[in-house]
Tab-separated table of C-alpha atoms in Angstrom:
chain	number	residue	atom	x	y	z
A	16	MET	CA	80.799	-63.392	-73.340
A	17	ARG	CA	77.312	-63.004	-74.108
A	18	GLU	CA	76.218	-59.346	-73.721
A	19	SER	CA	72.845	-58.696	-72.556
A	20	ASN	CA	70.769	-55.769	-73.741
A	21	PRO	CA	71.235	-53.195	-70.937
A	22	ILE	CA	67.861	-51.122	-71.773
A	23	PRO	CA	64.871	-52.494	-73.630
A	24	LEU	CA	63.447	-51.866	-77.180
A	25	ILE	CA	65.106	-48.966	-79.234
A	26	LEU	CA	67.862	-48.466	-77.251
A	27	GLN	CA	70.412	-49.115	-79.773
A	28	ALA	CA	68.593	-46.407	-81.612
A	29	CYS	CA	69.402	-43.941	-78.788
A	30	LEU	CA	73.223	-44.199	-79.263
A	31	CYS	CA	72.475	-43.796	-83.093
A	32	LEU	CA	70.631	-40.650	-82.685
A	33	ILE	CA	72.604	-38.769	-80.238
A	34	LEU	CA	74.505	-36.778	-82.671
A	35	SER	CA	76.677	-34.247	-82.004
A	36	GLY	CA	74.436	-31.468	-81.143
A	37	ALA	CA	72.625	-33.735	-78.658
A	38	GLN	CA	75.693	-34.658	-77.054
A	39	ALA	CA	76.438	-31.482	-75.654
A	40	GLN	CA	73.072	-31.476	-74.297
A	41	VAL	CA	72.910	-34.855	-72.536
A	42	LYS	CA	76.887	-35.068	-71.766
A	43	GLU	CA	76.240	-34.810	-67.822
A	44	SER	CA	73.117	-36.936	-67.952
A	45	THR	CA	72.746	-40.202	-65.808
A	46	LEU	CA	72.064	-42.064	-68.846
A	47	ALA	CA	75.319	-40.563	-70.738
A	48	ARG	CA	77.326	-41.406	-67.423
A	49	TYR	CA	75.913	-44.901	-67.632
A	50	GLN	CA	76.664	-45.391	-71.222
A	51	LYS	CA	80.262	-44.131	-70.689
A	52	TYR	CA	81.227	-46.538	-67.639
A	53	ARG	CA	79.299	-49.376	-69.605
A	54	ARG	CA	81.458	-49.074	-72.840
A	55	ALA	CA	84.661	-48.898	-70.761
A	56	ALA	CA	83.615	-51.883	-68.584
A	57	VAL	CA	82.649	-53.917	-71.664
A	58	GLU	CA	85.741	-52.881	-73.955
A	59	ALA	CA	88.104	-53.710	-70.868
A	60	GLN	CA	86.445	-57.056	-69.991
A	61	ARG	CA	86.952	-57.949	-73.955
A	62	LYS	CA	90.455	-57.352	-73.702
A	63	GLY	CA	90.836	-59.506	-70.642
A	64	GLU	CA	91.865	-56.543	-68.679
A	65	TYR	CA	89.275	-57.592	-65.847
A	66	GLU	CA	90.556	-54.774	-63.066
A	67	PRO	CA	89.446	-51.826	-64.668
A	68	ALA	CA	86.330	-53.974	-65.958
A	69	LEU	CA	85.389	-54.789	-62.299
A	70	GLU	CA	86.105	-51.032	-61.188
A	71	ASN	CA	83.824	-49.716	-64.075
A	72	TYR	CA	80.993	-52.351	-63.311
A	73	LEU	CA	81.032	-51.306	-59.660
A	74	ARG	CA	80.659	-47.546	-60.808
A	75	LEU	CA	77.477	-48.974	-62.711
A	76	LEU	CA	76.385	-50.583	-59.463
A	77	GLU	CA	76.625	-47.301	-57.721
A	78	MET	CA	74.102	-46.008	-60.213
A	79	VAL	CA	71.697	-48.900	-60.828
A	80	PRO	CA	72.056	-51.270	-58.044
A	81	GLU	CA	69.375	-53.369	-58.862
A	82	LYS	CA	70.433	-53.965	-62.535
A	83	PRO	CA	70.315	-57.852	-62.863
A	84	ASP	CA	72.799	-57.924	-65.929
A	85	ILE	CA	75.418	-55.693	-64.243
A	86	HIS	CA	75.585	-57.855	-61.372
A	87	TYR	CA	75.735	-60.814	-63.485
A	88	GLN	CA	78.695	-59.273	-65.642
A	89	THR	CA	80.392	-58.244	-62.234
A	90	ALA	CA	80.060	-61.678	-61.161
A	91	ILE	CA	82.044	-63.145	-64.448
A	92	VAL	CA	84.755	-60.565	-64.106
A	93	ARG	CA	85.317	-61.424	-60.231
A	94	ALA	CA	85.461	-65.217	-61.207
A	95	LYS	CA	87.816	-64.335	-63.827
A	96	LEU	CA	89.774	-62.526	-60.910
A	97	GLY	CA	89.800	-65.525	-58.818
A	98	ASP	CA	87.474	-63.574	-56.150
A	99	THR	CA	85.369	-66.830	-55.416
A	100	GLN	CA	83.142	-65.514	-52.611
A	101	LYS	CA	82.369	-62.003	-54.064
A	102	ALA	CA	81.686	-63.882	-57.503
A	103	LEU	CA	79.173	-65.955	-55.945
A	104	GLY	CA	77.422	-63.241	-54.300
A	105	SER	CA	77.280	-60.955	-57.482
A	106	LEU	CA	75.942	-64.242	-59.250
A	107	LYS	CA	73.375	-64.921	-56.621
A	108	LYS	CA	72.288	-61.462	-56.662
A	109	ALA	CA	71.784	-61.478	-60.500
A	110	LEU	CA	69.659	-64.427	-60.154
A	111	LEU	CA	67.561	-63.336	-57.529
A	112	LEU	CA	66.638	-59.866	-59.231
A	113	GLY	CA	65.682	-62.321	-62.235
A	114	PHE	CA	68.772	-62.301	-64.789
A	115	PRO	CA	67.263	-64.672	-67.526
A	116	ALA	CA	70.335	-66.532	-67.953
A	117	GLU	CA	69.864	-69.699	-70.249
A	118	GLU	CA	73.169	-71.485	-68.811
A	119	LEU	CA	75.755	-70.302	-66.630
A	120	ASP	CA	78.652	-68.658	-68.198
A	121	ARG	CA	81.508	-70.970	-68.179
A	122	SER	CA	83.662	-68.055	-66.278
A	123	PHE	CA	81.805	-69.913	-63.244
A	124	ASP	CA	83.318	-73.510	-63.927
A	125	SER	CA	85.978	-72.413	-61.784
A	126	LEU	CA	83.745	-71.871	-58.949
A	127	LYS	CA	82.436	-75.355	-58.926
A	128	GLY	CA	84.772	-76.595	-56.090
A	129	SER	CA	83.170	-74.024	-53.562
A	130	PRO	CA	80.564	-75.523	-51.333
A	131	ALA	CA	78.391	-72.635	-51.968
A	132	PHE	CA	78.231	-73.005	-55.787
A	133	GLN	CA	75.586	-75.713	-55.154
A	134	GLU	CA	73.617	-73.290	-53.839
A	135	VAL	CA	73.727	-71.092	-56.556
A	136	GLU	CA	73.161	-73.737	-59.060
A	137	THR	CA	69.712	-74.701	-57.311
A	138	LEU	CA	68.639	-71.083	-57.709
A	139	PHE	CA	69.611	-70.931	-61.160
A	140	GLU	CA	67.556	-74.251	-61.992
A	141	SER	CA	64.553	-72.706	-59.803
A	142	LYS	CA	64.692	-69.621	-61.563
A	143	SER	CA	64.964	-71.076	-64.994
A	144	LYS	CA	61.648	-72.596	-65.161
A	145	PRO	CA	58.648	-70.894	-66.913
A	146	VAL	CA	56.055	-69.094	-64.683
A	147	GLY	CA	52.633	-68.037	-65.437
A	148	ASP	CA	49.509	-69.324	-67.072
A	149	SER	CA	48.939	-66.915	-69.860
A	150	ARG	CA	46.528	-67.917	-72.768
A	151	VAL	CA	46.756	-67.066	-76.520
A	152	ALA	CA	44.201	-64.572	-77.108
A	153	PHE	CA	44.787	-64.096	-80.917
A	154	SER	CA	47.478	-64.281	-83.610
A	155	ILE	CA	48.208	-62.467	-86.767
A	156	PRO	CA	49.554	-64.057	-89.890
A	157	GLU	CA	51.467	-61.212	-90.915
A	158	LYS	CA	55.081	-62.213	-89.526
A	159	ASP	CA	56.870	-59.132	-90.494
A	160	LEU	CA	54.611	-56.791	-88.769
A	161	LEU	CA	57.302	-56.275	-85.729
A	162	PRO	CA	54.201	-54.691	-83.436
A	163	GLU	CA	55.654	-52.646	-80.501
A	164	GLY	CA	52.426	-50.849	-79.269
A	165	ILE	CA	48.840	-52.401	-78.755
A	166	ALA	CA	45.720	-50.698	-77.545
A	167	TYR	CA	42.374	-51.841	-76.913
A	168	ASP	CA	39.195	-50.040	-77.523
A	169	PRO	CA	36.223	-50.640	-75.242
A	170	GLY	CA	33.698	-49.326	-77.347
A	171	GLU	CA	33.835	-51.901	-80.161
A	172	GLY	CA	35.988	-54.797	-78.432
A	173	CYS	CA	38.539	-54.644	-80.860
A	174	PHE	CA	42.465	-54.053	-80.860
A	175	TYR	CA	44.850	-52.078	-82.555
A	176	LEU	CA	48.541	-52.561	-83.124
A	177	GLY	CA	51.429	-50.603	-84.506
A	178	SER	CA	54.139	-51.866	-87.027
A	179	LEU	CA	57.617	-50.900	-86.688
A	180	TRP	CA	58.517	-52.243	-89.943
A	181	LYS	CA	55.558	-51.695	-92.065
A	182	SER	CA	54.861	-48.185	-90.716
A	183	LYS	CA	51.030	-48.722	-90.373
A	184	ILE	CA	48.436	-49.576	-87.953
A	185	ILE	CA	46.445	-52.641	-88.167
A	186	LYS	CA	42.822	-53.337	-86.605
A	187	VAL	CA	41.965	-56.689	-84.931
A	188	GLY	CA	38.307	-57.200	-84.617
A	189	ARG	CA	36.221	-59.209	-81.818
A	190	GLU	CA	36.678	-62.505	-83.827
A	191	GLY	CA	40.514	-61.999	-84.161
A	192	LYS	CA	40.673	-60.980	-87.816
A	193	ALA	CA	43.121	-58.244	-88.499
A	194	ALA	CA	42.709	-55.715	-91.234
A	195	ASP	CA	44.802	-52.437	-91.981
A	196	PHE	CA	43.572	-49.462	-90.345
A	197	THR	CA	46.060	-47.355	-92.186
A	198	GLY	CA	47.973	-48.087	-95.323
A	199	GLU	CA	52.051	-48.379	-95.171
A	200	ARG	CA	53.335	-44.932	-94.620
A	201	GLN	CA	49.758	-43.473	-94.894
A	202	ASP	CA	49.512	-39.854	-93.571
A	203	GLY	CA	53.378	-39.598	-93.191
A	204	LEU	CA	53.260	-42.545	-90.791
A	205	ARG	CA	56.979	-44.164	-89.938
A	206	SER	CA	57.517	-46.832	-87.434
A	207	VAL	CA	54.619	-47.039	-85.141
A	208	ALA	CA	55.532	-47.572	-81.389
A	209	GLY	CA	52.946	-46.564	-78.466
A	210	LEU	CA	49.060	-46.477	-79.112
A	211	LYS	CA	46.146	-45.587	-77.152
A	212	VAL	CA	42.497	-45.149	-77.430
A	213	ASP	CA	40.543	-42.396	-76.134
A	214	PRO	CA	37.150	-44.126	-75.794
A	215	GLU	CA	35.206	-41.257	-74.685
A	216	ARG	CA	36.121	-38.957	-77.779
A	217	ARG	CA	36.358	-41.912	-80.116
A	218	ASN	CA	40.062	-41.298	-81.277
A	219	LEU	CA	43.054	-43.279	-81.688
A	220	TRP	CA	46.384	-41.719	-80.532
A	221	ALA	CA	49.682	-43.298	-82.131
A	222	VAL	CA	53.335	-41.975	-81.700
A	223	SER	CA	55.670	-42.790	-84.932
A	224	LEU	CA	59.422	-42.335	-85.386
A	225	VAL	CA	62.304	-42.797	-87.661
A	226	SER	CA	65.087	-45.078	-86.219
A	227	GLN	CA	67.441	-48.108	-87.040
A	228	PRO	CA	67.007	-50.694	-87.598
A	229	TRP	CA	63.300	-50.113	-88.684
A	230	ALA	CA	63.497	-47.039	-90.804
A	231	LYS	CA	62.924	-47.528	-94.391
A	232	SER	CA	63.511	-43.879	-94.899
A	233	ASN	CA	66.167	-41.107	-96.093
A	234	PRO	CA	68.936	-40.515	-93.527
A	235	GLU	CA	68.172	-37.002	-92.815
A	236	GLU	CA	64.803	-38.255	-91.813
A	237	ALA	CA	66.458	-39.691	-88.597
A	238	GLY	CA	65.434	-38.422	-85.086
A	239	TRP	CA	61.803	-37.264	-86.755
A	240	SER	CA	58.974	-38.146	-84.517
A	241	ALA	CA	55.180	-37.290	-84.331
A	242	VAL	CA	51.991	-37.899	-82.436
A	243	PHE	CA	48.991	-38.889	-84.887
A	244	LYS	CA	45.371	-38.467	-83.757
A	245	TYR	CA	42.889	-40.467	-85.877
A	246	ASP	CA	38.975	-40.731	-85.645
A	247	LEU	CA	37.965	-44.170	-84.882
A	248	ARG	CA	34.597	-43.883	-86.498
A	249	THR	CA	36.126	-42.612	-89.818
A	250	GLY	CA	39.478	-43.846	-90.028
A	251	LYS	CA	40.744	-40.453	-90.825
A	252	LEU	CA	43.578	-38.536	-89.687
A	253	ILE	CA	42.460	-35.517	-87.380
A	254	ARG	CA	45.921	-34.265	-86.726
A	255	LYS	CA	49.756	-34.722	-86.765
A	256	TYR	CA	51.894	-33.123	-83.920
A	257	GLU	CA	55.371	-33.274	-85.570
A	258	LEU	CA	59.050	-32.874	-84.308
A	259	GLU	CA	61.530	-32.958	-86.786
A	260	ASN	CA	65.335	-33.304	-86.062
A	261	LYS	CA	66.962	-29.900	-86.418
A	262	GLY	CA	70.091	-30.608	-84.890
A	263	THR	CA	68.168	-32.413	-81.750
A	264	PRO	CA	66.733	-35.847	-82.177
A	265	HIS	CA	63.664	-37.091	-80.759
A	266	LEU	CA	62.247	-40.718	-80.215
A	267	PHE	CA	58.674	-40.790	-78.956
A	268	ASN	CA	58.173	-44.055	-77.412
A	269	ASP	CA	54.866	-44.248	-75.740
A	270	LEU	CA	51.677	-42.273	-74.628
A	271	ALA	CA	49.151	-42.200	-71.773
A	272	ILE	CA	45.452	-40.017	-71.838
A	273	THR	CA	43.900	-38.649	-69.278
A	274	GLY	CA	39.954	-38.911	-68.780
A	275	GLU	CA	39.787	-35.390	-69.539
A	276	GLY	CA	41.552	-35.922	-73.063
A	277	ASP	CA	45.251	-34.766	-72.175
A	278	VAL	CA	48.082	-36.583	-73.594
A	279	PHE	CA	51.382	-37.352	-72.156
A	280	VAL	CA	54.290	-38.671	-74.510
A	281	THR	CA	57.768	-40.069	-73.691
A	282	ASP	CA	60.557	-38.971	-75.652
A	283	SER	CA	63.179	-41.507	-74.827
A	284	VAL	CA	66.518	-39.782	-76.476
A	285	GLN	CA	65.709	-36.487	-74.841
A	286	ASN	CA	64.828	-38.204	-71.547
A	287	GLU	CA	61.598	-36.055	-71.662
A	288	VAL	CA	57.725	-36.108	-71.513
A	289	TYR	CA	55.662	-34.200	-73.849
A	290	ALA	CA	52.145	-33.141	-73.397
A	291	ILE	CA	49.319	-32.224	-75.523
A	292	PHE	CA	46.631	-30.607	-73.439
A	293	ARG	CA	43.178	-30.851	-74.727
A	294	ASP	CA	42.545	-26.952	-74.253
A	295	SER	CA	45.654	-25.942	-76.018
A	296	ASP	CA	45.750	-28.899	-78.681
A	297	SER	CA	49.607	-28.295	-79.066
A	298	LEU	CA	52.676	-30.316	-78.439
A	299	GLU	CA	54.698	-28.727	-75.623
A	300	SER	CA	57.489	-30.152	-73.358
A	301	PHE	CA	55.957	-30.933	-69.699
A	302	PHE	CA	59.076	-32.419	-67.922
A	303	ARG	CA	62.775	-33.270	-68.437
A	304	SER	CA	65.079	-34.795	-66.067
A	305	ASP	CA	68.844	-36.009	-66.490
A	306	GLU	CA	68.056	-38.654	-63.976
A	307	PHE	CA	65.889	-40.514	-66.318
A	308	MET	CA	67.484	-43.211	-68.426
A	309	TYR	CA	65.714	-43.448	-71.705
A	310	THR	CA	61.877	-42.747	-70.698
A	311	ASN	CA	59.931	-45.509	-72.419
A	312	GLY	CA	56.390	-46.773	-70.967
A	313	ILE	CA	54.164	-44.320	-69.351
A	314	ALA	CA	50.937	-44.789	-67.143
A	315	LEU	CA	48.475	-42.544	-65.494
A	316	GLY	CA	47.472	-43.313	-61.798
A	317	ALA	CA	43.806	-44.049	-60.888
A	318	ASP	CA	43.233	-40.205	-59.966
A	319	ASP	CA	44.729	-38.838	-63.303
A	320	ARG	CA	47.288	-36.662	-61.414
A	321	THR	CA	49.912	-39.063	-61.249
A	322	LEU	CA	52.339	-40.149	-63.905
A	323	TYR	CA	54.536	-43.120	-63.660
A	324	VAL	CA	57.352	-42.934	-66.489
A	325	ALA	CA	59.506	-46.230	-67.057
A	326	SER	CA	63.340	-45.343	-67.048
A	327	PRO	CA	64.408	-48.743	-67.980
A	328	GLY	CA	68.111	-48.280	-66.619
A	329	ASN	CA	66.866	-47.230	-63.409
A	330	GLY	CA	63.407	-47.991	-62.469
A	331	VAL	CA	60.083	-46.172	-62.638
A	332	TYR	CA	59.662	-42.437	-61.791
A	333	ARG	CA	56.370	-41.115	-60.348
A	334	ILE	CA	55.518	-37.546	-61.484
A	335	ASP	CA	52.919	-35.442	-59.648
A	336	ILE	CA	51.403	-33.612	-62.523
A	337	PRO	CA	50.158	-30.385	-60.944
A	338	SER	CA	53.311	-29.780	-59.165
A	339	LYS	CA	55.476	-31.737	-61.482
A	340	GLU	CA	57.162	-33.079	-58.092
A	341	CYS	CA	59.288	-36.316	-59.321
A	342	ARG	CA	60.798	-38.980	-57.563
A	343	LEU	CA	62.076	-42.735	-58.183
A	344	VAL	CA	59.494	-45.199	-56.888
A	345	SER	CA	60.885	-46.942	-54.187
A	346	HIS	CA	60.831	-50.595	-53.815
A	347	PRO	CA	63.033	-53.451	-51.551
A	348	ASP	CA	66.238	-54.331	-52.780
A	349	THR	CA	65.360	-57.859	-53.399
A	350	MET	CA	63.470	-56.960	-56.623
A	351	THR	CA	64.249	-54.659	-59.685
A	352	LEU	CA	61.895	-52.203	-61.633
A	353	SER	CA	64.686	-51.887	-64.478
A	354	GLY	CA	63.897	-53.189	-67.734
A	355	ILE	CA	60.445	-51.986	-68.248
A	356	ASP	CA	59.008	-51.374	-71.869
A	357	GLY	CA	55.257	-51.502	-71.959
A	358	LEU	CA	53.796	-49.748	-68.430
A	359	SER	CA	50.183	-50.134	-67.297
A	360	PHE	CA	48.068	-49.342	-63.954
A	361	PHE	CA	45.581	-51.539	-62.517
A	362	ASP	CA	44.039	-51.388	-58.945
A	363	ASN	CA	46.954	-49.582	-57.497
A	364	SER	CA	49.544	-51.636	-59.096
A	365	LEU	CA	52.028	-51.526	-62.117
A	366	VAL	CA	52.175	-54.036	-64.508
A	367	GLY	CA	55.352	-53.999	-66.798
A	368	VAL	CA	56.719	-55.567	-69.706
A	369	GLN	CA	60.347	-56.309	-69.156
A	370	PRO	CA	61.820	-57.595	-72.250
A	371	SER	CA	65.573	-57.741	-71.131
A	372	LEU	CA	64.443	-59.946	-68.139
A	373	ASN	CA	61.844	-61.845	-70.506
A	374	ARG	CA	59.108	-61.812	-67.903
A	375	VAL	CA	55.861	-59.813	-67.382
A	376	SER	CA	55.577	-58.500	-63.840
A	377	ARG	CA	53.126	-56.938	-61.404
A	378	TYR	CA	54.156	-54.400	-58.760
A	379	TYR	CA	51.748	-53.850	-56.017
A	380	LEU	CA	52.006	-50.274	-54.614
A	381	ASN	CA	51.444	-48.782	-50.935
A	382	ALA	CA	48.601	-46.622	-50.612
A	383	ALA	CA	50.168	-43.281	-51.367
A	384	GLY	CA	51.381	-44.965	-54.618
A	385	ASP	CA	54.979	-44.045	-54.346
A	386	SER	CA	56.513	-47.470	-53.245
A	387	VAL	CA	56.274	-51.094	-54.197
A	388	GLU	CA	55.143	-53.201	-51.410
A	389	ARG	CA	55.179	-56.686	-53.209
A	390	LEU	CA	56.028	-58.226	-56.715
A	391	GLU	CA	54.347	-60.923	-58.641
A	392	ILE	CA	55.938	-62.479	-61.670
A	393	ILE	CA	52.928	-62.735	-64.185
A	394	GLU	CA	54.855	-64.539	-66.842
A	395	ALA	CA	58.369	-65.545	-67.216
A	396	ARG	CA	60.451	-67.451	-70.047
A	397	ASN	CA	57.249	-68.651	-71.818
A	398	PRO	CA	58.357	-70.172	-74.954
A	399	LEU	CA	56.342	-68.034	-77.202
A	400	PHE	CA	58.450	-64.851	-76.080
A	401	ASN	CA	60.778	-63.282	-78.228
A	402	PHE	CA	61.315	-59.642	-77.292
A	403	PRO	CA	57.613	-58.926	-75.568
A	404	THR	CA	57.233	-55.378	-75.574
A	405	THR	CA	53.912	-53.642	-74.361
A	406	GLY	CA	50.224	-54.475	-73.185
A	407	THR	CA	46.811	-53.130	-72.822
A	408	ILE	CA	44.025	-53.840	-70.362
A	409	ALA	CA	40.534	-54.856	-71.049
A	410	GLY	CA	38.341	-55.189	-68.075
A	411	GLU	CA	40.454	-57.157	-65.883
A	412	THR	CA	42.494	-58.969	-68.401
A	413	PHE	CA	45.975	-57.833	-69.625
A	414	TYR	CA	46.826	-58.487	-73.390
A	415	TYR	CA	50.452	-58.146	-74.256
A	416	ILE	CA	52.576	-58.439	-77.482
A	417	ALA	CA	54.525	-61.804	-76.748
A	418	ASN	CA	56.847	-61.782	-79.902
A	419	SER	CA	57.316	-58.583	-81.148
A	420	GLN	CA	60.572	-59.802	-83.019
A	421	ALA	CA	61.685	-56.317	-82.846
A	422	TYR	CA	65.537	-57.447	-83.595
A	423	SER	CA	64.989	-59.969	-86.251
A	424	PHE	CA	67.347	-58.485	-88.827
A	425	ARG	CA	70.617	-59.706	-90.110
A	426	SER	CA	73.842	-57.915	-89.970
A	427	ASP	CA	73.141	-56.080	-93.303
A	428	GLY	CA	69.932	-54.441	-92.139
A	429	THR	CA	67.748	-56.838	-94.098
A	430	ILE	CA	64.834	-58.508	-92.162
A	431	PHE	CA	64.753	-62.145	-91.418
A	432	PRO	CA	63.184	-64.188	-94.093
A	433	ASP	CA	59.513	-65.344	-93.765
A	434	ASP	CA	60.391	-68.693	-92.790
A	435	GLU	CA	62.645	-67.431	-89.752
A	436	LEU	CA	59.614	-65.543	-88.368
A	437	LYS	CA	56.912	-66.361	-86.359
A	438	GLU	CA	53.017	-65.296	-86.579
A	439	VAL	CA	52.377	-62.269	-84.079
A	440	THR	CA	51.044	-63.836	-80.790
A	441	ILE	CA	49.128	-61.661	-78.551
A	442	LEU	CA	48.840	-63.261	-74.687
A	443	SER	CA	46.498	-62.566	-72.136
A	444	THR	CA	46.119	-63.204	-68.633
A	445	ASP	CA	43.641	-62.358	-65.934
A	446	LEU	CA	44.452	-59.388	-63.225
A	447	LYS	CA	42.613	-59.763	-59.923
A	448	ARG	CA	41.493	-56.860	-58.019
A	449	LYS	CA	42.248	-56.598	-54.188
A	450	PRO	CA	39.226	-57.373	-52.355
A	451	GLU	CA	37.168	-54.494	-50.888
A	452	LYS	CA	37.230	-54.279	-46.924
């Protein structure tokens, strides 16, 4: 059985970081229940105990009804149990939602005699083809960078990328030449994830974390996270906002900045959003929910009063900043908003990078911004993809990391040798605005 990654980027770290003290805090959370049922399902399936495996997969689908990989595993178990009709239904649902199977599991060989299987095979073939016309914007020869975050600076027309492995930030100029913006572990940096430029105040904001498999640090540092604020004009650190692991681990992941300079940061392990308001200039908890499933990408709506927070296990949440009212963004059951890592807002739509689905998607919202009306697959199954992560918008163009290679590690924790890695590739694609009425 080939097990897909249920939640993108840094999920494995979530399980490593939930220490005994944290377990008590999140025991009843949606994520904790999800992990419990999933572990039970996978273990039962591994042992060939298909009835309890199915029971737990169905429990998961009650929690995350549009999760493609859960539908796929449910199809496998149903095929093993000889329930041909329901197995085909689950398999079809998984493919329609975008499960990126390279080939169908051998468990489905028993279904080939069914007349309905030909329809599923046709669907599989159509869903297996590459989609999109992204082009290479630039590449970076530093193969072991393992970048996770990317930001665009309209002031200089340059890009910044953060390195998970080398604990540094690099700058890529207009002509595509890359150079270090910080040195490795400069100013106390550890693995660098999300980055954002504040063009008005000429600041670069970066989140940093300590987590396996990228951590090159002492074990006692695990669960440490911080936000770094740099001056783009001088390259110097202005301030560092730290959260140490004192029995409660943290994992800062991504951030968003309002036009007024207020910063919002996702903490994936604690399923929380932190804020650094410009007036107080201090790190404080802004919003937490046990419904979140590994808060990751974050973006601001056009009015700067709305936060969109990717919860890769179960979709995207919309938070009204003044009232803190929070609810899932609704969508038709023919699509999924699960698995989003990087999240951007453009012209009343959300652009999400979904590494577990091997695609980049654009979700067009209704006028209220609380429901998806249409899905457009921007890019899927591009041969350059190797765990695509986040993106940034420059004008009307979306630039994104195509091959972070974030999990390019041997079983002993050492990184792949240089000849097994590729140059970092940044792809770009044009985003069209809706015509004005």
